[in-house]
Amino acid sequence: MPQQSLRTERDAAAAYELLSTASEDPAVLAVLTDEELTALAGAEAAALAGTPFLDESELERGAAAAIALRSLVARGLVQLTDEGRETEGEDLATGAEPRRTAQLDRTLAGLLTLRTSPLALVHLTRRVADQTTSLLLSLHPHGGVLEELITADGFHHFSLPTREAVPARLARYVDADQVAAEADGATTTATAAELDAGTTEISRRLQDARALTVVTSADGGTSSQLTVVATTDAVLAMDTPQDAGERVEVRELGASGLEALLAAALPDPAAL
């Protein structure tokens, strides 16, 4: 069913309507499972944020997606017949009349349009013990943001925060237990091998990690990555080392410093 190359006037209008509802503390707009997202957007698009439930299950992906699609149709979120469909308008790429086998609920159409057409992406992967969650931000012009929280059991929660609210939201995600100090602390330089050895004070502090978050930002042809570690009593940040001999700075961050670091990891909204 997925037709990722097709974008209609209805899709664009739905996306703009959703962006206009953004707020500092948004409610969850929709929740989709791994299987539903695969059915709607295709395996490649679903893999962008990860499919933790499908990865761990023994379900065949095609069959799981087909069953999920039946559920979406039954709930009225996917329309397979022509009766009751809204006018799609023109195909934005060609100006021709679009041909679709199915029409999505207007909210889902807007969400998938925003999800599959960002100008930049920020992806956070957070690991606590043996459980991993992810947060995917799709960034759009004029401060538009689609936030997608992916839980360890494969539920994708979509929200629409304002661009100004994003750094504080990311800080709460990275430092869920609020262990960051009031002010920034010391900066230590060491090789990646020394940090792994556990023989220095800073390496021992890193081994006390309770949550490890990797933040990846991609804007056009460039990307950057940093690692943030929340221990029992501090938040430490460093560039992600590429090899054991690379020297890296490990910075202890206060609450405001953490928020500023995450704000700097976002592509400049004026450039989008």
PDB file of C-alpha atoms in Angstrom, residues 6-269:
ATOM      1  CA  LEU A   6       3.289  10.546  -4.003  1.00  0.00           C
ATOM      2  CA  ARG A   7       2.384  13.792  -2.246  1.00  0.00           C
ATOM      3  CA  THR A   8      -0.927  15.473  -2.873  1.00  0.00           C
ATOM      4  CA  GLU A   9      -2.442  18.855  -2.059  1.00  0.00           C
ATOM      5  CA  ARG A  10      -4.489  17.131   0.648  1.00  0.00           C
ATOM      6  CA  ASP A  11      -1.306  15.693   2.216  1.00  0.00           C
ATOM      7  CA  ALA A  12       0.348  19.120   2.296  1.00  0.00           C
ATOM      8  CA  ALA A  13      -2.744  20.810   3.715  1.00  0.00           C
ATOM      9  CA  ALA A  14      -3.037  18.169   6.447  1.00  0.00           C
ATOM     10  CA  ALA A  15       0.644  18.634   7.353  1.00  0.00           C
ATOM     11  CA  TYR A  16       0.295  22.422   7.610  1.00  0.00           C
ATOM     12  CA  GLU A  17      -2.857  22.035   9.701  1.00  0.00           C
ATOM     13  CA  LEU A  18      -0.991  19.809  12.164  1.00  0.00           C
ATOM     14  CA  LEU A  19       1.992  22.165  12.447  1.00  0.00           C
ATOM     15  CA  SER A  20      -0.380  25.003  13.304  1.00  0.00           C
ATOM     16  CA  THR A  21      -1.456  23.108  16.457  1.00  0.00           C
ATOM     17  CA  ALA A  22       2.082  22.902  17.930  1.00  0.00           C
ATOM     18  CA  SER A  23       2.406  23.836  21.601  1.00  0.00           C
ATOM     19  CA  GLU A  24       4.996  23.939  24.383  1.00  0.00           C
ATOM     20  CA  ASP A  25       3.429  20.926  26.114  1.00  0.00           C
ATOM     21  CA  PRO A  26       1.652  18.979  23.364  1.00  0.00           C
ATOM     22  CA  ALA A  27      -0.605  15.996  23.870  1.00  0.00           C
ATOM     23  CA  VAL A  28       0.145  12.775  22.029  1.00  0.00           C
ATOM     24  CA  LEU A  29      -1.585  13.163  18.680  1.00  0.00           C
ATOM     25  CA  ALA A  30      -1.440   9.522  17.566  1.00  0.00           C
ATOM     26  CA  VAL A  31       0.132   6.200  18.522  1.00  0.00           C
ATOM     27  CA  LEU A  32       1.102   3.637  15.890  1.00  0.00           C
ATOM     28  CA  THR A  33       2.617   0.190  16.347  1.00  0.00           C
ATOM     29  CA  ASP A  34       5.645  -1.068  14.440  1.00  0.00           C
ATOM     30  CA  GLU A  35       3.310  -3.143  12.297  1.00  0.00           C
ATOM     31  CA  GLU A  36       0.955  -0.255  11.533  1.00  0.00           C
ATOM     32  CA  LEU A  37       3.804   2.071  10.621  1.00  0.00           C
ATOM     33  CA  THR A  38       5.263  -0.585   8.334  1.00  0.00           C
ATOM     34  CA  ALA A  39       1.873  -1.028   6.669  1.00  0.00           C
ATOM     35  CA  LEU A  40       1.439   2.719   6.145  1.00  0.00           C
ATOM     36  CA  ALA A  41       4.969   3.853   5.321  1.00  0.00           C
ATOM     37  CA  GLY A  42       6.846   0.757   4.190  1.00  0.00           C
ATOM     38  CA  ALA A  43       9.663  -1.209   5.778  1.00  0.00           C
ATOM     39  CA  GLU A  44      12.368   1.310   4.851  1.00  0.00           C
ATOM     40  CA  ALA A  45      10.532   4.297   6.331  1.00  0.00           C
ATOM     41  CA  ALA A  46       9.565   2.333   9.436  1.00  0.00           C
ATOM     42  CA  ALA A  47      13.191   1.320  10.001  1.00  0.00           C
ATOM     43  CA  LEU A  48      14.194   4.991  10.223  1.00  0.00           C
ATOM     44  CA  ALA A  49      13.139   5.104  13.867  1.00  0.00           C
ATOM     45  CA  GLY A  50      13.516   1.389  14.516  1.00  0.00           C
ATOM     46  CA  THR A  51      10.948  -1.364  14.936  1.00  0.00           C
ATOM     47  CA  PRO A  52      11.840  -2.890  18.318  1.00  0.00           C
ATOM     48  CA  PHE A  53       8.801  -5.131  18.638  1.00  0.00           C
ATOM     49  CA  LEU A  54       9.138  -6.593  15.149  1.00  0.00           C
ATOM     50  CA  ASP A  55      12.890  -6.976  15.618  1.00  0.00           C
ATOM     51  CA  GLU A  56      12.373  -9.139  18.699  1.00  0.00           C
ATOM     52  CA  SER A  57       9.284 -11.038  17.605  1.00  0.00           C
ATOM     53  CA  GLU A  58       9.155 -14.058  15.334  1.00  0.00           C
ATOM     54  CA  LEU A  59       6.436 -12.489  13.193  1.00  0.00           C
ATOM     55  CA  GLU A  60       6.956 -12.291   9.448  1.00  0.00           C
ATOM     56  CA  ARG A  61       6.956  -8.557   8.694  1.00  0.00           C
ATOM     57  CA  GLY A  62       4.759  -8.688   5.622  1.00  0.00           C
ATOM     58  CA  ALA A  63       2.092 -10.734   7.370  1.00  0.00           C
ATOM     59  CA  ALA A  64       2.227  -8.536  10.485  1.00  0.00           C
ATOM     60  CA  ALA A  65       1.815  -5.410   8.358  1.00  0.00           C
ATOM     61  CA  ALA A  66      -1.132  -6.938   6.475  1.00  0.00           C
ATOM     62  CA  ILE A  67      -2.919  -7.747   9.740  1.00  0.00           C
ATOM     63  CA  ALA A  68      -2.214  -4.233  11.039  1.00  0.00           C
ATOM     64  CA  LEU A  69      -3.644  -2.737   7.854  1.00  0.00           C
ATOM     65  CA  ARG A  70      -6.890  -4.660   8.380  1.00  0.00           C
ATOM     66  CA  SER A  71      -7.124  -3.126  11.842  1.00  0.00           C
ATOM     67  CA  LEU A  72      -6.542   0.382  10.468  1.00  0.00           C
ATOM     68  CA  VAL A  73      -9.282  -0.160   7.866  1.00  0.00           C
ATOM     69  CA  ALA A  74     -11.687  -1.464  10.520  1.00  0.00           C
ATOM     70  CA  ARG A  75     -11.084   1.658  12.644  1.00  0.00           C
ATOM     71  CA  GLY A  76     -11.761   3.950   9.702  1.00  0.00           C
ATOM     72  CA  LEU A  77      -8.186   5.230   9.547  1.00  0.00           C
ATOM     73  CA  VAL A  78      -7.584   3.816   6.062  1.00  0.00           C
ATOM     74  CA  GLN A  79     -10.234   4.046   3.325  1.00  0.00           C
ATOM     75  CA  LEU A  80      -9.961   1.401   0.577  1.00  0.00           C
ATOM     76  CA  THR A  81     -13.108   2.295  -1.390  1.00  0.00           C
ATOM     77  CA  ASP A  82     -13.822   5.508  -3.298  1.00  0.00           C
ATOM     78  CA  GLU A  83     -16.982   6.195  -1.332  1.00  0.00           C
ATOM     79  CA  GLY A  84     -16.531   8.843   1.331  1.00  0.00           C
ATOM     80  CA  ARG A  85     -13.027   9.884   0.249  1.00  0.00           C
ATOM     81  CA  GLU A  86     -11.894  13.509   0.411  1.00  0.00           C
ATOM     82  CA  THR A  87     -10.563  15.152  -2.727  1.00  0.00           C
ATOM     83  CA  GLU A  88      -6.803  14.670  -2.936  1.00  0.00           C
ATOM     84  CA  GLY A  89      -6.110  17.562  -5.279  1.00  0.00           C
ATOM     85  CA  GLU A  90      -3.089  17.422  -7.577  1.00  0.00           C
ATOM     86  CA  ASP A  91       0.058  15.348  -7.284  1.00  0.00           C
ATOM     87  CA  LEU A  92       2.496  18.024  -6.077  1.00  0.00           C
ATOM     88  CA  ALA A  93       5.365  16.574  -8.116  1.00  0.00           C
ATOM     89  CA  THR A  94       3.620  16.283 -11.481  1.00  0.00           C
ATOM     90  CA  GLY A  95       0.448  18.342 -11.280  1.00  0.00           C
ATOM     91  CA  ALA A  96      -1.481  15.294 -12.477  1.00  0.00           C
ATOM     92  CA  GLU A  97      -4.464  13.658 -10.842  1.00  0.00           C
ATOM     93  CA  PRO A  98      -3.119  11.249  -8.207  1.00  0.00           C
ATOM     94  CA  ARG A  99      -3.955   7.558  -8.270  1.00  0.00           C
ATOM     95  CA  ARG A 100      -4.180   5.919  -4.864  1.00  0.00           C
ATOM     96  CA  THR A 101      -5.390   2.516  -3.813  1.00  0.00           C
ATOM     97  CA  ALA A 102      -6.215   3.846  -0.338  1.00  0.00           C
ATOM     98  CA  GLN A 103      -6.742   7.133   1.460  1.00  0.00           C
ATOM     99  CA  LEU A 104      -5.444   7.753   4.971  1.00  0.00           C
ATOM    100  CA  ASP A 105      -7.283   9.521   7.737  1.00  0.00           C
ATOM    101  CA  ARG A 106      -6.405  13.223   7.448  1.00  0.00           C
ATOM    102  CA  THR A 107      -4.336  13.243  10.667  1.00  0.00           C
ATOM    103  CA  LEU A 108      -2.349  10.187   9.589  1.00  0.00           C
ATOM    104  CA  ALA A 109      -1.818  11.671   6.121  1.00  0.00           C
ATOM    105  CA  GLY A 110      -0.391  14.832   7.705  1.00  0.00           C
ATOM    106  CA  LEU A 111       1.807  12.906  10.145  1.00  0.00           C
ATOM    107  CA  LEU A 112       3.309  10.686   7.465  1.00  0.00           C
ATOM    108  CA  THR A 113       3.901  13.680   5.201  1.00  0.00           C
ATOM    109  CA  LEU A 114       5.827  15.432   7.969  1.00  0.00           C
ATOM    110  CA  ARG A 115       7.669  12.242   8.887  1.00  0.00           C
ATOM    111  CA  THR A 116       8.843  11.456   5.382  1.00  0.00           C
ATOM    112  CA  SER A 117       9.741  14.949   4.150  1.00  0.00           C
ATOM    113  CA  PRO A 118      11.925  16.646   6.801  1.00  0.00           C
ATOM    114  CA  LEU A 119      14.752  19.034   5.987  1.00  0.00           C
ATOM    115  CA  ALA A 120      16.745  17.712   8.959  1.00  0.00           C
ATOM    116  CA  LEU A 121      16.564  14.902  11.510  1.00  0.00           C
ATOM    117  CA  VAL A 122      17.695  14.494  15.100  1.00  0.00           C
ATOM    118  CA  HIS A 123      17.702  10.948  16.506  1.00  0.00           C
ATOM    119  CA  LEU A 124      18.264  10.130  20.180  1.00  0.00           C
ATOM    120  CA  THR A 125      18.749   6.530  21.309  1.00  0.00           C
ATOM    121  CA  ARG A 126      18.618   6.055  25.080  1.00  0.00           C
ATOM    122  CA  ARG A 127      19.666   2.836  26.820  1.00  0.00           C
ATOM    123  CA  VAL A 128      18.821   2.059  30.441  1.00  0.00           C
ATOM    124  CA  ALA A 129      19.954  -1.383  31.659  1.00  0.00           C
ATOM    125  CA  ASP A 130      18.785  -3.741  28.897  1.00  0.00           C
ATOM    126  CA  GLN A 131      15.997  -1.505  27.577  1.00  0.00           C
ATOM    127  CA  THR A 132      16.322   0.951  24.682  1.00  0.00           C
ATOM    128  CA  THR A 133      13.973   3.729  23.613  1.00  0.00           C
ATOM    129  CA  SER A 134      14.351   6.299  20.847  1.00  0.00           C
ATOM    130  CA  LEU A 135      13.241   9.835  20.085  1.00  0.00           C
ATOM    131  CA  LEU A 136      13.119  11.023  16.479  1.00  0.00           C
ATOM    132  CA  LEU A 137      12.648  14.677  15.554  1.00  0.00           C
ATOM    133  CA  SER A 138      11.678  15.605  12.002  1.00  0.00           C
ATOM    134  CA  LEU A 139      12.500  19.290  11.502  1.00  0.00           C
ATOM    135  CA  HIS A 140      10.669  21.498   9.003  1.00  0.00           C
ATOM    136  CA  PRO A 141      10.827  25.144   7.864  1.00  0.00           C
ATOM    137  CA  HIS A 142       9.690  27.955  10.135  1.00  0.00           C
ATOM    138  CA  GLY A 143      10.300  25.959  13.311  1.00  0.00           C
ATOM    139  CA  GLY A 144       8.058  23.014  12.493  1.00  0.00           C
ATOM    140  CA  VAL A 145       8.810  19.860  14.506  1.00  0.00           C
ATOM    141  CA  LEU A 146       7.328  16.373  14.524  1.00  0.00           C
ATOM    142  CA  GLU A 147       8.398  14.378  17.593  1.00  0.00           C
ATOM    143  CA  GLU A 148       8.230  10.579  17.544  1.00  0.00           C
ATOM    144  CA  LEU A 149       8.891   8.649  20.760  1.00  0.00           C
ATOM    145  CA  ILE A 150       9.511   4.930  20.176  1.00  0.00           C
ATOM    146  CA  THR A 151       9.102   2.731  23.239  1.00  0.00           C
ATOM    147  CA  ALA A 152      10.941  -0.537  23.808  1.00  0.00           C
ATOM    148  CA  ASP A 153       7.763  -2.479  22.960  1.00  0.00           C
ATOM    149  CA  GLY A 154       7.362  -0.859  19.556  1.00  0.00           C
ATOM    150  CA  PHE A 155       4.795   1.908  20.048  1.00  0.00           C
ATOM    151  CA  HIS A 156       5.421   5.156  18.157  1.00  0.00           C
ATOM    152  CA  HIS A 157       3.987   8.206  19.963  1.00  0.00           C
ATOM    153  CA  PHE A 158       3.655  11.335  17.788  1.00  0.00           C
ATOM    154  CA  SER A 159       3.552  14.874  19.181  1.00  0.00           C
ATOM    155  CA  LEU A 160       3.952  18.411  17.828  1.00  0.00           C
ATOM    156  CA  PRO A 161       6.029  20.615  20.159  1.00  0.00           C
ATOM    157  CA  THR A 162       7.121  24.123  19.275  1.00  0.00           C
ATOM    158  CA  ARG A 163      10.748  24.494  18.195  1.00  0.00           C
ATOM    159  CA  GLU A 164      11.460  26.576  21.319  1.00  0.00           C
ATOM    160  CA  ALA A 165      10.202  23.805  23.608  1.00  0.00           C
ATOM    161  CA  VAL A 166      12.374  21.075  22.076  1.00  0.00           C
ATOM    162  CA  PRO A 167      15.683  21.539  24.023  1.00  0.00           C
ATOM    163  CA  ALA A 168      13.931  21.278  27.410  1.00  0.00           C
ATOM    164  CA  ARG A 169      11.997  18.217  26.238  1.00  0.00           C
ATOM    165  CA  LEU A 170      15.211  16.553  25.069  1.00  0.00           C
ATOM    166  CA  ALA A 171      16.899  17.353  28.384  1.00  0.00           C
ATOM    167  CA  ARG A 172      14.072  15.656  30.301  1.00  0.00           C
ATOM    168  CA  TYR A 173      14.415  12.628  28.055  1.00  0.00           C
ATOM    169  CA  VAL A 174      18.207  12.392  28.443  1.00  0.00           C
ATOM    170  CA  ASP A 175      18.226  13.164  32.185  1.00  0.00           C
ATOM    171  CA  ALA A 176      14.992  11.509  33.251  1.00  0.00           C
ATOM    172  CA  ASP A 177      16.077  11.262  36.898  1.00  0.00           C
ATOM    173  CA  GLN A 178      17.204  14.928  36.978  1.00  0.00           C
ATOM    174  CA  VAL A 179      20.686  14.233  38.327  1.00  0.00           C
ATOM    175  CA  ALA A 180      22.339  17.150  36.516  1.00  0.00           C
ATOM    176  CA  ALA A 181      23.925  19.654  38.897  1.00  0.00           C
ATOM    177  CA  GLU A 182      22.947  23.311  39.084  1.00  0.00           C
ATOM    178  CA  ALA A 183      26.085  24.404  37.234  1.00  0.00           C
ATOM    179  CA  ASP A 184      28.541  22.923  34.768  1.00  0.00           C
ATOM    180  CA  GLY A 185      31.514  21.074  36.250  1.00  0.00           C
ATOM    181  CA  ALA A 186      35.014  20.236  35.084  1.00  0.00           C
ATOM    182  CA  THR A 187      36.132  19.116  31.614  1.00  0.00           C
ATOM    183  CA  THR A 188      38.548  16.180  31.315  1.00  0.00           C
ATOM    184  CA  THR A 189      40.469  15.053  28.224  1.00  0.00           C
ATOM    185  CA  ALA A 190      41.434  11.401  27.666  1.00  0.00           C
ATOM    186  CA  THR A 191      41.662   8.803  24.927  1.00  0.00           C
ATOM    187  CA  ALA A 192      38.742   6.479  24.313  1.00  0.00           C
ATOM    188  CA  ALA A 193      40.893   3.566  25.513  1.00  0.00           C
ATOM    189  CA  GLU A 194      41.639   5.343  28.793  1.00  0.00           C
ATOM    190  CA  LEU A 195      37.942   6.039  29.303  1.00  0.00           C
ATOM    191  CA  ASP A 196      37.164   2.340  28.813  1.00  0.00           C
ATOM    192  CA  ALA A 197      39.932   1.145  31.159  1.00  0.00           C
ATOM    193  CA  GLY A 198      38.245   2.176  34.398  1.00  0.00           C
ATOM    194  CA  THR A 199      41.558   3.179  35.977  1.00  0.00           C
ATOM    195  CA  THR A 200      40.986   6.946  36.232  1.00  0.00           C
ATOM    196  CA  GLU A 201      38.411   8.978  38.098  1.00  0.00           C
ATOM    197  CA  ILE A 202      36.600  10.057  34.944  1.00  0.00           C
ATOM    198  CA  SER A 203      36.527   6.514  33.517  1.00  0.00           C
ATOM    199  CA  ARG A 204      35.120   5.192  36.789  1.00  0.00           C
ATOM    200  CA  ARG A 205      32.442   7.880  36.715  1.00  0.00           C
ATOM    201  CA  LEU A 206      31.484   6.867  33.184  1.00  0.00           C
ATOM    202  CA  GLN A 207      31.233   3.235  34.270  1.00  0.00           C
ATOM    203  CA  ASP A 208      28.612   4.362  36.796  1.00  0.00           C
ATOM    204  CA  ALA A 209      26.305   5.083  33.839  1.00  0.00           C
ATOM    205  CA  ARG A 210      22.607   4.600  34.548  1.00  0.00           C
ATOM    206  CA  ALA A 211      21.450   5.878  31.152  1.00  0.00           C
ATOM    207  CA  LEU A 212      23.430   6.356  27.945  1.00  0.00           C
ATOM    208  CA  THR A 213      22.031   8.477  25.123  1.00  0.00           C
ATOM    209  CA  VAL A 214      23.517   8.855  21.656  1.00  0.00           C
ATOM    210  CA  VAL A 215      22.380  12.024  19.871  1.00  0.00           C
ATOM    211  CA  THR A 216      22.718  12.046  16.077  1.00  0.00           C
ATOM    212  CA  SER A 217      21.905  15.119  14.004  1.00  0.00           C
ATOM    213  CA  ALA A 218      21.631  15.006  10.204  1.00  0.00           C
ATOM    214  CA  ASP A 219      21.157  18.112   8.079  1.00  0.00           C
ATOM    215  CA  GLY A 220      21.479  17.653   4.324  1.00  0.00           C
ATOM    216  CA  GLY A 221      24.818  16.009   3.623  1.00  0.00           C
ATOM    217  CA  THR A 222      26.328  16.607   7.083  1.00  0.00           C
ATOM    218  CA  SER A 223      25.874  14.804  10.374  1.00  0.00           C
ATOM    219  CA  SER A 224      27.210  14.956  13.925  1.00  0.00           C
ATOM    220  CA  GLN A 225      27.021  12.711  16.962  1.00  0.00           C
ATOM    221  CA  LEU A 226      27.552  13.046  20.693  1.00  0.00           C
ATOM    222  CA  THR A 227      27.110  10.793  23.713  1.00  0.00           C
ATOM    223  CA  VAL A 228      25.473  11.834  26.984  1.00  0.00           C
ATOM    224  CA  VAL A 229      25.826   9.682  30.103  1.00  0.00           C
ATOM    225  CA  ALA A 230      23.596  10.095  33.159  1.00  0.00           C
ATOM    226  CA  THR A 231      25.219   8.549  36.243  1.00  0.00           C
ATOM    227  CA  THR A 232      23.833   8.325  39.763  1.00  0.00           C
ATOM    228  CA  ASP A 233      24.785  11.933  40.487  1.00  0.00           C
ATOM    229  CA  ALA A 234      25.864  13.726  37.299  1.00  0.00           C
ATOM    230  CA  VAL A 235      25.419  14.183  33.556  1.00  0.00           C
ATOM    231  CA  LEU A 236      28.548  13.791  31.398  1.00  0.00           C
ATOM    232  CA  ALA A 237      28.797  14.560  27.688  1.00  0.00           C
ATOM    233  CA  MET A 238      31.411  13.844  25.046  1.00  0.00           C
ATOM    234  CA  ASP A 239      31.791  13.549  21.288  1.00  0.00           C
ATOM    235  CA  THR A 240      31.349   9.943  20.203  1.00  0.00           C
ATOM    236  CA  PRO A 241      34.893   8.526  19.675  1.00  0.00           C
ATOM    237  CA  GLN A 242      35.647   6.715  16.425  1.00  0.00           C
ATOM    238  CA  ASP A 243      38.618   4.658  17.663  1.00  0.00           C
ATOM    239  CA  ALA A 244      40.441   3.771  20.895  1.00  0.00           C
ATOM    240  CA  GLY A 245      43.273   6.253  20.332  1.00  0.00           C
ATOM    241  CA  GLU A 246      41.086   9.296  19.728  1.00  0.00           C
ATOM    242  CA  ARG A 247      41.247  11.959  22.435  1.00  0.00           C
ATOM    243  CA  VAL A 248      37.894  13.264  23.583  1.00  0.00           C
ATOM    244  CA  GLU A 249      36.661  15.853  26.044  1.00  0.00           C
ATOM    245  CA  VAL A 250      34.294  14.708  28.769  1.00  0.00           C
ATOM    246  CA  ARG A 251      32.254  17.598  30.160  1.00  0.00           C
ATOM    247  CA  GLU A 252      30.173  17.557  33.320  1.00  0.00           C
ATOM    248  CA  LEU A 253      26.981  19.451  32.572  1.00  0.00           C
ATOM    249  CA  GLY A 254      24.612  21.318  34.790  1.00  0.00           C
ATOM    250  CA  ALA A 255      20.900  21.395  33.952  1.00  0.00           C
ATOM    251  CA  SER A 256      21.148  24.586  31.884  1.00  0.00           C
ATOM    252  CA  GLY A 257      24.362  23.386  30.231  1.00  0.00           C
ATOM    253  CA  LEU A 258      22.671  20.143  29.169  1.00  0.00           C
ATOM    254  CA  GLU A 259      19.762  22.045  27.656  1.00  0.00           C
ATOM    255  CA  ALA A 260      22.168  24.380  25.828  1.00  0.00           C
ATOM    256  CA  LEU A 261      24.168  21.429  24.470  1.00  0.00           C
ATOM    257  CA  LEU A 262      21.039  19.764  23.105  1.00  0.00           C
ATOM    258  CA  ALA A 263      19.833  23.052  21.616  1.00  0.00           C
ATOM    259  CA  ALA A 264      23.185  23.369  19.815  1.00  0.00           C
ATOM    260  CA  ALA A 265      22.772  19.845  18.420  1.00  0.00           C
ATOM    261  CA  LEU A 266      19.648  20.925  16.567  1.00  0.00           C
ATOM    262  CA  PRO A 267      20.164  22.348  13.074  1.00  0.00           C
ATOM    263  CA  ASP A 268      19.765  26.124  12.923  1.00  0.00           C
ATOM    264  CA  PRO A 269      16.033  26.756  12.358  1.00  0.00           C
TER     265      PRO A 269
END
